[in-house]
PDB file of C-alpha atoms in Angstrom:
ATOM      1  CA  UNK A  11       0.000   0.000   0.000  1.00  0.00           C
ATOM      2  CA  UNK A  12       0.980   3.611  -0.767  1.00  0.00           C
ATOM      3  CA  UNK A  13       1.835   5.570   2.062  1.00  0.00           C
ATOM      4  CA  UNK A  14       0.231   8.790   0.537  1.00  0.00           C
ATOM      5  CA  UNK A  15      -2.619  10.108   2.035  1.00  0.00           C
ATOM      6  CA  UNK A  16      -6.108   8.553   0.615  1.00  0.00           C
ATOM      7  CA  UNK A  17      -8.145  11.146  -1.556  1.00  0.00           C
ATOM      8  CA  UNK A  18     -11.201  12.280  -0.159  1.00  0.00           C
ATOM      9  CA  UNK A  19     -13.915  10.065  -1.914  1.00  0.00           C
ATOM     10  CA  UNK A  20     -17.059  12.115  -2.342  1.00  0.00           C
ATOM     11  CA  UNK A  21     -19.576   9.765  -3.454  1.00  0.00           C
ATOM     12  CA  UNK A  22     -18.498   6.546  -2.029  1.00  0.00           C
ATOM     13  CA  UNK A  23     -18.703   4.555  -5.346  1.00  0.00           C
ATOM     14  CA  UNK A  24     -16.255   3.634  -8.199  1.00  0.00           C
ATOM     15  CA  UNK A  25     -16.754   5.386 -11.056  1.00  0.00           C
ATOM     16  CA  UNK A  26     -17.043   2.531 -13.804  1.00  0.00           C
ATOM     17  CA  UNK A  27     -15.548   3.068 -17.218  1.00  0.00           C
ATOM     18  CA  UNK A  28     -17.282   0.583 -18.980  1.00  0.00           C
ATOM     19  CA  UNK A  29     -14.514  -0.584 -20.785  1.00  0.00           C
ATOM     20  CA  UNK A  30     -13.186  -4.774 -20.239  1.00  0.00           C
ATOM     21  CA  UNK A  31     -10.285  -4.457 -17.446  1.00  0.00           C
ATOM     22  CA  UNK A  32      -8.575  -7.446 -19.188  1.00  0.00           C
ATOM     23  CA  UNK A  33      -8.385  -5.793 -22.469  1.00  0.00           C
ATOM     24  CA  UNK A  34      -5.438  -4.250 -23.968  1.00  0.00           C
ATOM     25  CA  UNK A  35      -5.302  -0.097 -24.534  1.00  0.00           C
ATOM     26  CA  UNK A  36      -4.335   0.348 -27.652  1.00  0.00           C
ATOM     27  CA  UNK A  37      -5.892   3.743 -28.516  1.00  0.00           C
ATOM     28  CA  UNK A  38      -3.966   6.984 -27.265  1.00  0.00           C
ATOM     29  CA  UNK A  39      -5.268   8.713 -24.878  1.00  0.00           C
ATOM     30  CA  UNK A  40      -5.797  12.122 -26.898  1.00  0.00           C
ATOM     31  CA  UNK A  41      -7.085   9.901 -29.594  1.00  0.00           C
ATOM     32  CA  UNK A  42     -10.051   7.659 -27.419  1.00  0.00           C
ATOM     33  CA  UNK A  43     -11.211  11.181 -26.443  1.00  0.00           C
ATOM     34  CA  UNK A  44     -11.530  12.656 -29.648  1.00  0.00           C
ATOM     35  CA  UNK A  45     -13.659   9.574 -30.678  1.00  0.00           C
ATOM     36  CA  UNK A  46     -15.590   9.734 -27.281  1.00  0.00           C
ATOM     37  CA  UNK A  47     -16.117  13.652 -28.002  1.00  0.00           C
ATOM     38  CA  UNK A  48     -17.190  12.734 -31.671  1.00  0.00           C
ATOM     39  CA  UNK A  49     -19.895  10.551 -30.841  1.00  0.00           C
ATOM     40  CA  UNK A  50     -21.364  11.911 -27.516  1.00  0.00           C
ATOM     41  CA  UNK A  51     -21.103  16.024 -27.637  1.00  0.00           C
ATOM     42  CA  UNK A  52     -21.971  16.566 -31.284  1.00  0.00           C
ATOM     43  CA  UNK A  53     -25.844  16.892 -30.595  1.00  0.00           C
ATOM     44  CA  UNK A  54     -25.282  19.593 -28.698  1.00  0.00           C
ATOM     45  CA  UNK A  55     -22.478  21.458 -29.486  1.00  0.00           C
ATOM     46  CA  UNK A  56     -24.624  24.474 -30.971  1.00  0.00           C
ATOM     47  CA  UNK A  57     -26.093  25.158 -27.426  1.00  0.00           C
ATOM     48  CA  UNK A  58     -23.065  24.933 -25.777  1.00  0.00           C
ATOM     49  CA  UNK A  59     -20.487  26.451 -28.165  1.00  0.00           C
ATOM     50  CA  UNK A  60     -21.078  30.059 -27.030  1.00  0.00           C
ATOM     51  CA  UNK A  61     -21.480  29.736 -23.259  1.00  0.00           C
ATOM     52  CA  UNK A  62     -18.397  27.301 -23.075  1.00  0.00           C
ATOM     53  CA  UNK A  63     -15.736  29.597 -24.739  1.00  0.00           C
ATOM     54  CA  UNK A  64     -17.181  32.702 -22.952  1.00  0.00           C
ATOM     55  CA  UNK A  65     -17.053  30.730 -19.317  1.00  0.00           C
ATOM     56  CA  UNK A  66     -13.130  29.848 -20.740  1.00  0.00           C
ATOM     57  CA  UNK A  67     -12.879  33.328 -21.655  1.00  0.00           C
ATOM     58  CA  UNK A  68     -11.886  32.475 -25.032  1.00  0.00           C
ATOM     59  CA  UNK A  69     -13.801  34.373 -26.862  1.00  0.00           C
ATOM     60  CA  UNK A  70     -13.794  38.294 -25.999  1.00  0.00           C
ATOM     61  CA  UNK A  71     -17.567  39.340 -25.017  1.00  0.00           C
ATOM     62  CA  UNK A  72     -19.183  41.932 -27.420  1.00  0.00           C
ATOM     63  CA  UNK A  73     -19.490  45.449 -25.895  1.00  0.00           C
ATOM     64  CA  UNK A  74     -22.316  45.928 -23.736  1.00  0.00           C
ATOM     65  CA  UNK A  75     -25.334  47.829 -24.933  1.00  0.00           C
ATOM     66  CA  UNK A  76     -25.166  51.120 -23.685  1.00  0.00           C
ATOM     67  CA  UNK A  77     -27.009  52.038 -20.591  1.00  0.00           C
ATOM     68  CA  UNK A  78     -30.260  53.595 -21.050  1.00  0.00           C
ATOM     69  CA  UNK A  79     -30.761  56.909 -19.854  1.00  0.00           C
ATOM     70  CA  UNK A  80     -31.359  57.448 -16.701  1.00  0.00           C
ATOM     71  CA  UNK A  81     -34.539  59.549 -17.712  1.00  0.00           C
ATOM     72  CA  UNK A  82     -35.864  56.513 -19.419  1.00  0.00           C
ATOM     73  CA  UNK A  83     -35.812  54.433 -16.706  1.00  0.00           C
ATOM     74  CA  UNK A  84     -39.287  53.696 -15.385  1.00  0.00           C
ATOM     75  CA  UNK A  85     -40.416  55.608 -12.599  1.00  0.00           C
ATOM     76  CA  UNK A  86     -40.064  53.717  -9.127  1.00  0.00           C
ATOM     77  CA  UNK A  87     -37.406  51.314 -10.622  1.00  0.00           C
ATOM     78  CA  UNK A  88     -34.250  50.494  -9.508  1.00  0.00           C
ATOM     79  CA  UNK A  89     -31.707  49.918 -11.895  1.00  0.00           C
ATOM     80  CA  UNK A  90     -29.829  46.958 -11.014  1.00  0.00           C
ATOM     81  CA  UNK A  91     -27.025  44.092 -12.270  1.00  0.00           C
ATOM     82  CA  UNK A  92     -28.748  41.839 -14.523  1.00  0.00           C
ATOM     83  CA  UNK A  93     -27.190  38.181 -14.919  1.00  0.00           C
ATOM     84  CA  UNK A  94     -27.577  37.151 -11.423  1.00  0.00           C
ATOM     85  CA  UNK A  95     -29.144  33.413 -10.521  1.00  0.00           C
ATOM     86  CA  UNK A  96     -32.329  34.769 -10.377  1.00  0.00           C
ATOM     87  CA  UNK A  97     -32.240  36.976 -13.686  1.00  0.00           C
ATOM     88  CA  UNK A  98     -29.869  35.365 -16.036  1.00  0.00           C
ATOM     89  CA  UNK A  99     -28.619  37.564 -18.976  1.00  0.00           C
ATOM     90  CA  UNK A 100     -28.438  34.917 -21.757  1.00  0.00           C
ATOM     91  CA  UNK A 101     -27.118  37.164 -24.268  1.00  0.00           C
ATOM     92  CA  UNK A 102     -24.008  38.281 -21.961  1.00  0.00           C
ATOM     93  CA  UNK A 103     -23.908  34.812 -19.576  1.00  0.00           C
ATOM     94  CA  UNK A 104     -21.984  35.486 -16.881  1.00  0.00           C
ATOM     95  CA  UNK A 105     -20.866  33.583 -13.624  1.00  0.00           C
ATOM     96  CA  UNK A 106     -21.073  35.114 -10.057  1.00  0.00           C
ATOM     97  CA  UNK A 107     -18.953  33.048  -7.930  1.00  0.00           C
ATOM     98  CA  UNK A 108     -15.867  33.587  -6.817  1.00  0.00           C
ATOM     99  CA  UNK A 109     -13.006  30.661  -8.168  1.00  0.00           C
ATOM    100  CA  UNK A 110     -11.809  28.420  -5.677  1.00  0.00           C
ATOM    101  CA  UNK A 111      -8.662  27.111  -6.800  1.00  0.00           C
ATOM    102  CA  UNK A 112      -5.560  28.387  -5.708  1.00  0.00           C
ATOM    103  CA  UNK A 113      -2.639  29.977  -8.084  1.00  0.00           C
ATOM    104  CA  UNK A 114      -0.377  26.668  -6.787  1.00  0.00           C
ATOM    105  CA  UNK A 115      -3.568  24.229  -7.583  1.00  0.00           C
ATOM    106  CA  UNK A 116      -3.744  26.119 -10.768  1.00  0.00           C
ATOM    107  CA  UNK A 117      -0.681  25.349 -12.185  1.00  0.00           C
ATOM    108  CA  UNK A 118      -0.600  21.836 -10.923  1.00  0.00           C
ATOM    109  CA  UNK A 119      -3.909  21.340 -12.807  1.00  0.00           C
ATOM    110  CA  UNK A 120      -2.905  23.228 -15.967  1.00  0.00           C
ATOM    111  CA  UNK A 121      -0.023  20.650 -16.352  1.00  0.00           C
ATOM    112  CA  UNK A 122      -2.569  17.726 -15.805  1.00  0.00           C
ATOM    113  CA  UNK A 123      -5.060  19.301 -18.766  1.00  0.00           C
ATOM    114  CA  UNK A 124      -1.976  19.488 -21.275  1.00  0.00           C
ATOM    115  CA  UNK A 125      -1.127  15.696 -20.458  1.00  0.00           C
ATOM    116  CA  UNK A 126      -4.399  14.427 -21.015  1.00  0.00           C
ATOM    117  CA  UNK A 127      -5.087  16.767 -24.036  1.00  0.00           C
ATOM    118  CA  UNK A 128      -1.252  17.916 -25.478  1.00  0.00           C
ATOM    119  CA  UNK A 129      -0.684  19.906 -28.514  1.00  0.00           C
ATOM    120  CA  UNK A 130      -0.150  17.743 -31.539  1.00  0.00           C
ATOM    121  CA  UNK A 131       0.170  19.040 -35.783  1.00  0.00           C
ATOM    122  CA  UNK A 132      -3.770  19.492 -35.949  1.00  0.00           C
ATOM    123  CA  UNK A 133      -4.866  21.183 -32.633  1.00  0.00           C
ATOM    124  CA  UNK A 134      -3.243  23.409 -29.401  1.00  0.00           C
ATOM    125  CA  UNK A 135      -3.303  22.235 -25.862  1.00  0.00           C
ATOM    126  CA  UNK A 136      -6.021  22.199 -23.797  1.00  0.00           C
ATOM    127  CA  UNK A 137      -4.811  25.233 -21.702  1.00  0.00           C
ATOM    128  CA  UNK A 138      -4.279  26.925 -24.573  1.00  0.00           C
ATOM    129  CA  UNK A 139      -8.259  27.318 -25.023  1.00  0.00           C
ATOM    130  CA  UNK A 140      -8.982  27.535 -21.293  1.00  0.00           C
ATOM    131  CA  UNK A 141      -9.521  24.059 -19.844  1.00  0.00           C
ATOM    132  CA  UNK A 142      -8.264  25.027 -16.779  1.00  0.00           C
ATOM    133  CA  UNK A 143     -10.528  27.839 -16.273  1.00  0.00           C
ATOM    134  CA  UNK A 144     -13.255  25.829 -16.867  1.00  0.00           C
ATOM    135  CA  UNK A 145     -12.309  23.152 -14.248  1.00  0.00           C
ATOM    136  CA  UNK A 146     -11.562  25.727 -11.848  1.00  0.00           C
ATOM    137  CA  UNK A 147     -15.045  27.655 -12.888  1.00  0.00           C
ATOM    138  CA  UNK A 148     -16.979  24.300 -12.675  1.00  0.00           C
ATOM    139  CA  UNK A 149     -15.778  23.192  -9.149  1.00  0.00           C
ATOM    140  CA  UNK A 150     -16.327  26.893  -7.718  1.00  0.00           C
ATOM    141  CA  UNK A 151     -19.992  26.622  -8.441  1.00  0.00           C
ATOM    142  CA  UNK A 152     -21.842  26.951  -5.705  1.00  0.00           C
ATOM    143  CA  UNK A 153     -24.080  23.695  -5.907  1.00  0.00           C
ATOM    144  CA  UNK A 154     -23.614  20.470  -3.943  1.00  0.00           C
ATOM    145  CA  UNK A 155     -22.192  18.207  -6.833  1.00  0.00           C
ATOM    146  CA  UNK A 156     -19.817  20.922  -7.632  1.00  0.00           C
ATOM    147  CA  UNK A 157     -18.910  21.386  -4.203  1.00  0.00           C
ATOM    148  CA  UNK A 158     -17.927  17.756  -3.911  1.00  0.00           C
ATOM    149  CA  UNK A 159     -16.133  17.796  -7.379  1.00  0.00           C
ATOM    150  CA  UNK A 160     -13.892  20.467  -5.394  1.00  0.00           C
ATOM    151  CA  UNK A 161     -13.045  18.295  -2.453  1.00  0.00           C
ATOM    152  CA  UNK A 162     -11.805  15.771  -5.225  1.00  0.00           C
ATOM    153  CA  UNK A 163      -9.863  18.079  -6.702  1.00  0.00           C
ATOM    154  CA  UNK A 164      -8.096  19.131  -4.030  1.00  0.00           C
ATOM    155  CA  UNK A 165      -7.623  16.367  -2.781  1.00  0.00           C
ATOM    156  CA  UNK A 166      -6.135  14.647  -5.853  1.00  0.00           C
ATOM    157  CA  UNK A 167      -4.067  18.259  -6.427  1.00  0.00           C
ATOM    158  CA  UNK A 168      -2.543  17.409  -3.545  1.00  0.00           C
ATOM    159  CA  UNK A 169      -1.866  13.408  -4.133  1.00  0.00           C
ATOM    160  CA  UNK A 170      -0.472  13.972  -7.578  1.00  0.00           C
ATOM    161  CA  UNK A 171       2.034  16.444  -6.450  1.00  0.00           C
ATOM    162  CA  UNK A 172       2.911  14.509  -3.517  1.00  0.00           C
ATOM    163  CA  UNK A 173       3.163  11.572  -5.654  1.00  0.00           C
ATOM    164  CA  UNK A 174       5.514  13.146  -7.980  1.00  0.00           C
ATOM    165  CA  UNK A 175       8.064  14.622  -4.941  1.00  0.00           C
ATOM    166  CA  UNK A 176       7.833  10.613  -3.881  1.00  0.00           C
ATOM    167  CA  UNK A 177       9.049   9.283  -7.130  1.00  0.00           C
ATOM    168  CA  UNK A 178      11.211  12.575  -9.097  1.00  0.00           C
ATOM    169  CA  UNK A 179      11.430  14.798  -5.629  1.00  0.00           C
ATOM    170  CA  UNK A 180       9.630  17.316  -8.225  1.00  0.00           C
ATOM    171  CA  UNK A 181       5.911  18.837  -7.665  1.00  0.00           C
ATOM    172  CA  UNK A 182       3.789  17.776 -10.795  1.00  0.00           C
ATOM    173  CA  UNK A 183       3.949  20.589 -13.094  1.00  0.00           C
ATOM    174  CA  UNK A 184       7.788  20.589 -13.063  1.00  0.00           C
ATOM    175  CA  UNK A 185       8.183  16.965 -13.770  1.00  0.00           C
ATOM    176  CA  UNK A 186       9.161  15.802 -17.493  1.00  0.00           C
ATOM    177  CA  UNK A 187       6.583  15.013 -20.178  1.00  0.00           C
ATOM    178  CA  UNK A 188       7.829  11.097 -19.640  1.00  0.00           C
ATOM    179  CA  UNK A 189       7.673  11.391 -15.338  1.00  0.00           C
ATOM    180  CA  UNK A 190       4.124  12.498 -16.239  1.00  0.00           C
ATOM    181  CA  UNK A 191       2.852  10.557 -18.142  1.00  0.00           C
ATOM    182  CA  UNK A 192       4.551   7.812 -15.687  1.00  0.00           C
ATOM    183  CA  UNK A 193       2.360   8.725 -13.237  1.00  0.00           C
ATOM    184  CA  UNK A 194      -0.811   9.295 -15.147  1.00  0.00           C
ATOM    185  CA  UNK A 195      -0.763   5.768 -16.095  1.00  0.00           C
ATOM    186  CA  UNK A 196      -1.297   4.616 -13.055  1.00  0.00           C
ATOM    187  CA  UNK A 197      -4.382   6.423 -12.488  1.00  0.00           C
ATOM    188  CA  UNK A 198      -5.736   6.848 -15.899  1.00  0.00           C
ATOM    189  CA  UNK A 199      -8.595   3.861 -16.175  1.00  0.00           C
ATOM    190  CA  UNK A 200     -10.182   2.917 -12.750  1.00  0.00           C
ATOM    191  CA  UNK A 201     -11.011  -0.574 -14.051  1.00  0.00           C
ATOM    192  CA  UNK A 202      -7.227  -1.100 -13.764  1.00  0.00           C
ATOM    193  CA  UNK A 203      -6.028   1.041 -11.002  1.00  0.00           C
ATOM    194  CA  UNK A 204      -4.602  -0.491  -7.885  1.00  0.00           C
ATOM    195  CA  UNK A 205      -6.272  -0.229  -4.762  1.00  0.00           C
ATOM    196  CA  UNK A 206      -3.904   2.605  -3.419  1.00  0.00           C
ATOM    197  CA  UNK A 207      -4.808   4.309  -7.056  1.00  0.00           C
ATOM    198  CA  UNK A 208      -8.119   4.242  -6.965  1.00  0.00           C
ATOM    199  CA  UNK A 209      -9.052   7.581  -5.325  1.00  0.00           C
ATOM    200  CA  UNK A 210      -6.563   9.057  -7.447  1.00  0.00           C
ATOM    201  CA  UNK A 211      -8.049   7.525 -10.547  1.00  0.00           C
ATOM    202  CA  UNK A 212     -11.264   8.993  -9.448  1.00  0.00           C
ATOM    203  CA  UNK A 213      -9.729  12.387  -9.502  1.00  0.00           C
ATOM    204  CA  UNK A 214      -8.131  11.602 -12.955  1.00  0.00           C
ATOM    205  CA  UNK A 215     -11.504  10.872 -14.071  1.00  0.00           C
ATOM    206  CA  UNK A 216     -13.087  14.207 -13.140  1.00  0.00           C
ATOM    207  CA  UNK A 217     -10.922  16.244 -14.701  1.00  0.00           C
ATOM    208  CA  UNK A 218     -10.287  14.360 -17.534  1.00  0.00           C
ATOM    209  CA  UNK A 219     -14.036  14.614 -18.335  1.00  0.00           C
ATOM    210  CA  UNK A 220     -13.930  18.472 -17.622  1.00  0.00           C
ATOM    211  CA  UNK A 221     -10.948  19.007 -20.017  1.00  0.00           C
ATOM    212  CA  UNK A 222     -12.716  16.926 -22.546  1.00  0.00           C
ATOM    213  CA  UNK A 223     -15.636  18.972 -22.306  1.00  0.00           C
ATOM    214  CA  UNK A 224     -14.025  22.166 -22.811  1.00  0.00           C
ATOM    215  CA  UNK A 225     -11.481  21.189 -25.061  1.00  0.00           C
ATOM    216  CA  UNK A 226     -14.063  19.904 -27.298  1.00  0.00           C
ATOM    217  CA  UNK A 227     -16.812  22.804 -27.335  1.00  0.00           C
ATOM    218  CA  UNK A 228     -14.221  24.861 -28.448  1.00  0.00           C
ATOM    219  CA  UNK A 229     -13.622  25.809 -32.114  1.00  0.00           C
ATOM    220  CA  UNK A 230     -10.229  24.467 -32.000  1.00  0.00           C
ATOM    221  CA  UNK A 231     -11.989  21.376 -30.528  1.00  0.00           C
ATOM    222  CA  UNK A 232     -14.606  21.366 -32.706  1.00  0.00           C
ATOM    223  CA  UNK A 233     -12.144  21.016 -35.606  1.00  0.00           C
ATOM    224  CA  UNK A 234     -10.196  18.525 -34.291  1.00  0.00           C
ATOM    225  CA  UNK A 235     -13.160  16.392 -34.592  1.00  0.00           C
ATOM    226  CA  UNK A 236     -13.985  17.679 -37.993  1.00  0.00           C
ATOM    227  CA  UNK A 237     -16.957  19.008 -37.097  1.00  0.00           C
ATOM    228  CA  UNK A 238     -18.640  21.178 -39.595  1.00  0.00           C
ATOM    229  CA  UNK A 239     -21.688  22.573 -37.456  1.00  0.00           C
ATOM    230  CA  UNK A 240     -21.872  26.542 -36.968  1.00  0.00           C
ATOM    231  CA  UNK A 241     -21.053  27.377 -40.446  1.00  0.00           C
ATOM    232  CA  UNK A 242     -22.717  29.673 -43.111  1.00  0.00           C
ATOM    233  CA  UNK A 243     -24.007  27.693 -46.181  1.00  0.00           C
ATOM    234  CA  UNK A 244     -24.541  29.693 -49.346  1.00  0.00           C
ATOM    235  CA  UNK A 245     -27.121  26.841 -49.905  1.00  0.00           C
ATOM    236  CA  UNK A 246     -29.318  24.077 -48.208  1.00  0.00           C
ATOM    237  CA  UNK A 247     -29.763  20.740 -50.246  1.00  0.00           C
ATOM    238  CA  UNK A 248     -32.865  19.119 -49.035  1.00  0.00           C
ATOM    239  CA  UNK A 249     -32.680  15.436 -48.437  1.00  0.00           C
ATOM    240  CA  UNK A 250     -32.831  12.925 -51.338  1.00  0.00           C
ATOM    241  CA  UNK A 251     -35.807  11.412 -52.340  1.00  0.00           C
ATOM    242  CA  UNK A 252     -34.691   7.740 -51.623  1.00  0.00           C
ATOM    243  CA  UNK A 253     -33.963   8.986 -47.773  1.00  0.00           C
ATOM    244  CA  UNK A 254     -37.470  10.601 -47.957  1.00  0.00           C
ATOM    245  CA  UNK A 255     -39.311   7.544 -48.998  1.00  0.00           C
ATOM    246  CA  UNK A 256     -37.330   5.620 -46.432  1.00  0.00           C
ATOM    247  CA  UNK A 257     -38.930   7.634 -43.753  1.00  0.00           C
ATOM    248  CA  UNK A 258     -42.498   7.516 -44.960  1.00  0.00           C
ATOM    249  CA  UNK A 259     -41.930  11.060 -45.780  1.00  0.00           C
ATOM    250  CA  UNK A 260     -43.125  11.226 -49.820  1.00  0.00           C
TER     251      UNK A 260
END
């Protein structure tokens, strides 16, 4: 048994893969994601496009309307914030809770993004379109699965980078792209993880999820996957008659 300190386990259940523990990986990592993101986010990218990169900051927010006058304003009113819980502003979302994650935590959890999604010839990092941010935004939220996301975070924050001073006397985010990656393994499918690995694999799989979610609802994402939604089209070509008659629609 590891000596390290057991993560805090939030929900008091393994988190099951689904995948056969006895069969061989032989996808990358970057690459089972980009299938998983292909087939399971596509339906509803187009909601989520715009509200993801603006909660990564990624894409800059269009100027505010200008104020109304203050003569305008109807008599016995109150002008007030909009975008609060109570009175969303959809057309300029906006979040109203203060990030949890430390600077230190930051940086540990920056490095973990760019090893589970890393730059490669067709797209950036994932901190380079604001996974990080998102993580950090999602387990600030003040709601009670959120709030026990964050205790998993921190706690597997601090395994990982007490893990890595055990075995390269390095915190996490200085460690090589190989002593990484070392460590990852161990804690990258739960199915497989040894019993003093398995809180840590939990953690892995929270924030491998979260990367993978912003990563992909991205537009850098989004291409990765070659997907071709969001796009002007000078023209519409209705479907074929033969697909039409196969749904009992001619």
């Amino acid at each position: 048994m590891s000596d390290a300190p057991e993560l805090p386990n939030t929900d008091g259940t393994d988190t099951p893969i689904g995948a056969d523990e006895s069969a061989p990986v032989t996808l990358k990592r970057r690459d089972a994601l980009r299938v998983l993101a292909a087939a399971a986010t596509l339906p509803v990218l187009d909601g989520l496009a715009a509200g993801e990169a603006e909660a990564q900051g990624t894409t800059p927010r269009p100027a505010a309307p200008a104020a109304a006058p203050a003569t305008q304003a109807p008599t016995g009113v109150t002008p007030g914030p909009r975008g609060t819980l109570a009175d969303p502003d959809l057309l300029y979302p906006r979040t109203n809770w203060p990030r949890r994650l430390t600077t230190a935590e930051m940086v540990t959890i920056t490095a973990l993004c760019d090893v589970i999604i890393p730059a490669d010839e067709k797209s950036p990092a994932a901190s380079a379109v604001g996974a990080p941010s998102y993580v950090n935004e999602h387990v600030s939220a003040p709601y009670d699965g959120n709030q026990r996301d964050l205790v998993r975070v921190r706690g597997g924050i601090a395994w990982i980078n007490l893990e890595s001073r055990k075995r390269f006397s390095r915190d996490f985010a200085r460690l090589t792209a190989a002593q990484k990656t070392a460590i990852c393994d161990d804690i990258c499918h739960l199915p497989n993880a040894k019993p003093e690995f398995r809180a840590a694999a939990r953690f892995f799989d929270l924030v491998r999820d979260l990367t993978a979610t912003a990563f992909y609802t991205t537009d850098a994402g989004m291409k990765d996957i070659g997907y071709v939604g969001n796009v002007a089209m000078p023209k519409f070509d209705p479907p074929p008659p033969a697909v039409l008659r196969q749904l009992g629609l001619e």
